[in-house]
Amino acid sequence: MPKVKTNSAAKKRFKFTASGKIKRKQAYKNHILTKKSKKRKRHLTGTVLVADGNMDKVKALLGV
């Protein structure tokens, strides 16, 4: 049985928490920031957990 390869893009974008959940950065914070309010940009800072519906897909990309 061959080894499962980890998706290179996914390993750069996702990290595991101590409890085994997966965290990710929030979208819409990269460009065209002038038309977005300070409050909106501030709330997009930081990380959030991957939704339960996407957890299986992300784990498959990470080879877990």
PDB file of C-alpha atoms in Angstrom:
ATOM      1  CA  MET A   1       0.000   0.000   0.000  1.00  0.00           C
ATOM      2  CA  PRO A   2       1.598   3.332  -1.028  1.00  0.00           C
ATOM      3  CA  LYS A   3       1.851   6.289   1.302  1.00  0.00           C
ATOM      4  CA  VAL A   4      -0.793   9.029   1.073  1.00  0.00           C
ATOM      5  CA  LYS A   5       0.664  12.311  -0.146  1.00  0.00           C
ATOM      6  CA  THR A   6      -0.236  15.516   1.664  1.00  0.00           C
ATOM      7  CA  ASN A   7      -1.565  18.327  -0.523  1.00  0.00           C
ATOM      8  CA  SER A   8       1.176  20.989  -0.483  1.00  0.00           C
ATOM      9  CA  ALA A   9      -1.242  23.916  -0.674  1.00  0.00           C
ATOM     10  CA  ALA A  10      -3.331  22.564   2.200  1.00  0.00           C
ATOM     11  CA  LYS A  11      -0.400  22.042   4.565  1.00  0.00           C
ATOM     12  CA  LYS A  12       0.489  25.740   4.206  1.00  0.00           C
ATOM     13  CA  ARG A  13      -3.066  26.918   4.903  1.00  0.00           C
ATOM     14  CA  PHE A  14      -4.299  24.750   7.774  1.00  0.00           C
ATOM     15  CA  LYS A  15      -3.002  24.042  11.289  1.00  0.00           C
ATOM     16  CA  PHE A  16      -4.256  21.679  13.972  1.00  0.00           C
ATOM     17  CA  THR A  17      -5.341  22.784  17.431  1.00  0.00           C
ATOM     18  CA  ALA A  18      -4.365  20.815  20.534  1.00  0.00           C
ATOM     19  CA  SER A  19      -7.820  19.202  20.609  1.00  0.00           C
ATOM     20  CA  GLY A  20      -7.515  18.011  16.994  1.00  0.00           C
ATOM     21  CA  LYS A  21      -9.694  20.614  15.299  1.00  0.00           C
ATOM     22  CA  ILE A  22      -8.410  22.446  12.222  1.00  0.00           C
ATOM     23  CA  LYS A  23      -8.006  26.220  12.103  1.00  0.00           C
ATOM     24  CA  ARG A  24      -7.766  28.456   9.038  1.00  0.00           C
ATOM     25  CA  LYS A  25      -7.358  32.111   8.112  1.00  0.00           C
ATOM     26  CA  GLN A  26     -10.394  34.137   7.113  1.00  0.00           C
ATOM     27  CA  ALA A  27     -10.907  35.166   3.503  1.00  0.00           C
ATOM     28  CA  TYR A  28     -11.381  38.674   2.012  1.00  0.00           C
ATOM     29  CA  LYS A  29      -8.403  40.290   3.759  1.00  0.00           C
ATOM     30  CA  ASN A  30      -5.834  40.259   0.926  1.00  0.00           C
ATOM     31  CA  HIS A  31      -6.581  43.009  -1.578  1.00  0.00           C
ATOM     32  CA  ILE A  32      -9.054  45.780  -2.457  1.00  0.00           C
ATOM     33  CA  LEU A  33      -8.957  46.857   1.183  1.00  0.00           C
ATOM     34  CA  THR A  34      -9.718  50.549   0.614  1.00  0.00           C
ATOM     35  CA  LYS A  35     -13.449  50.034   0.149  1.00  0.00           C
ATOM     36  CA  LYS A  36     -13.770  47.790   3.224  1.00  0.00           C
ATOM     37  CA  SER A  37     -14.448  49.401   6.578  1.00  0.00           C
ATOM     38  CA  LYS A  38     -11.943  49.290   9.427  1.00  0.00           C
ATOM     39  CA  LYS A  39     -14.393  47.267  11.491  1.00  0.00           C
ATOM     40  CA  ARG A  40     -14.822  44.699   8.714  1.00  0.00           C
ATOM     41  CA  LYS A  41     -11.055  44.324   8.215  1.00  0.00           C
ATOM     42  CA  ARG A  42     -10.488  44.075  11.970  1.00  0.00           C
ATOM     43  CA  HIS A  43     -13.055  41.298  12.313  1.00  0.00           C
ATOM     44  CA  LEU A  44     -11.445  39.353   9.461  1.00  0.00           C
ATOM     45  CA  THR A  45      -8.121  39.263  11.333  1.00  0.00           C
ATOM     46  CA  GLY A  46      -7.185  36.078  13.119  1.00  0.00           C
ATOM     47  CA  THR A  47      -8.102  32.456  12.656  1.00  0.00           C
ATOM     48  CA  VAL A  48     -11.336  30.488  12.816  1.00  0.00           C
ATOM     49  CA  LEU A  49     -12.148  26.796  12.857  1.00  0.00           C
ATOM     50  CA  VAL A  50     -12.970  24.864   9.696  1.00  0.00           C
ATOM     51  CA  ALA A  51     -16.700  24.167   9.410  1.00  0.00           C
ATOM     52  CA  ASP A  52     -17.901  20.658  10.231  1.00  0.00           C
ATOM     53  CA  GLY A  53     -19.182  20.187   6.672  1.00  0.00           C
ATOM     54  CA  ASN A  54     -15.696  20.766   5.245  1.00  0.00           C
ATOM     55  CA  MET A  55     -13.720  18.879   7.888  1.00  0.00           C
ATOM     56  CA  ASP A  56     -13.616  15.561   5.982  1.00  0.00           C
ATOM     57  CA  LYS A  57     -12.405  17.232   2.772  1.00  0.00           C
ATOM     58  CA  VAL A  58      -9.653  19.136   4.562  1.00  0.00           C
ATOM     59  CA  LYS A  59      -8.515  16.042   6.452  1.00  0.00           C
ATOM     60  CA  ALA A  60      -8.320  14.126   3.172  1.00  0.00           C
ATOM     61  CA  LEU A  61      -6.107  16.865   1.679  1.00  0.00           C
ATOM     62  CA  LEU A  62      -3.873  16.722   4.750  1.00  0.00           C
ATOM     63  CA  GLY A  63      -3.670  12.941   4.618  1.00  0.00           C
ATOM     64  CA  VAL A  64      -5.148  12.448   8.093  1.00  0.00           C
TER      65      VAL A  64
END
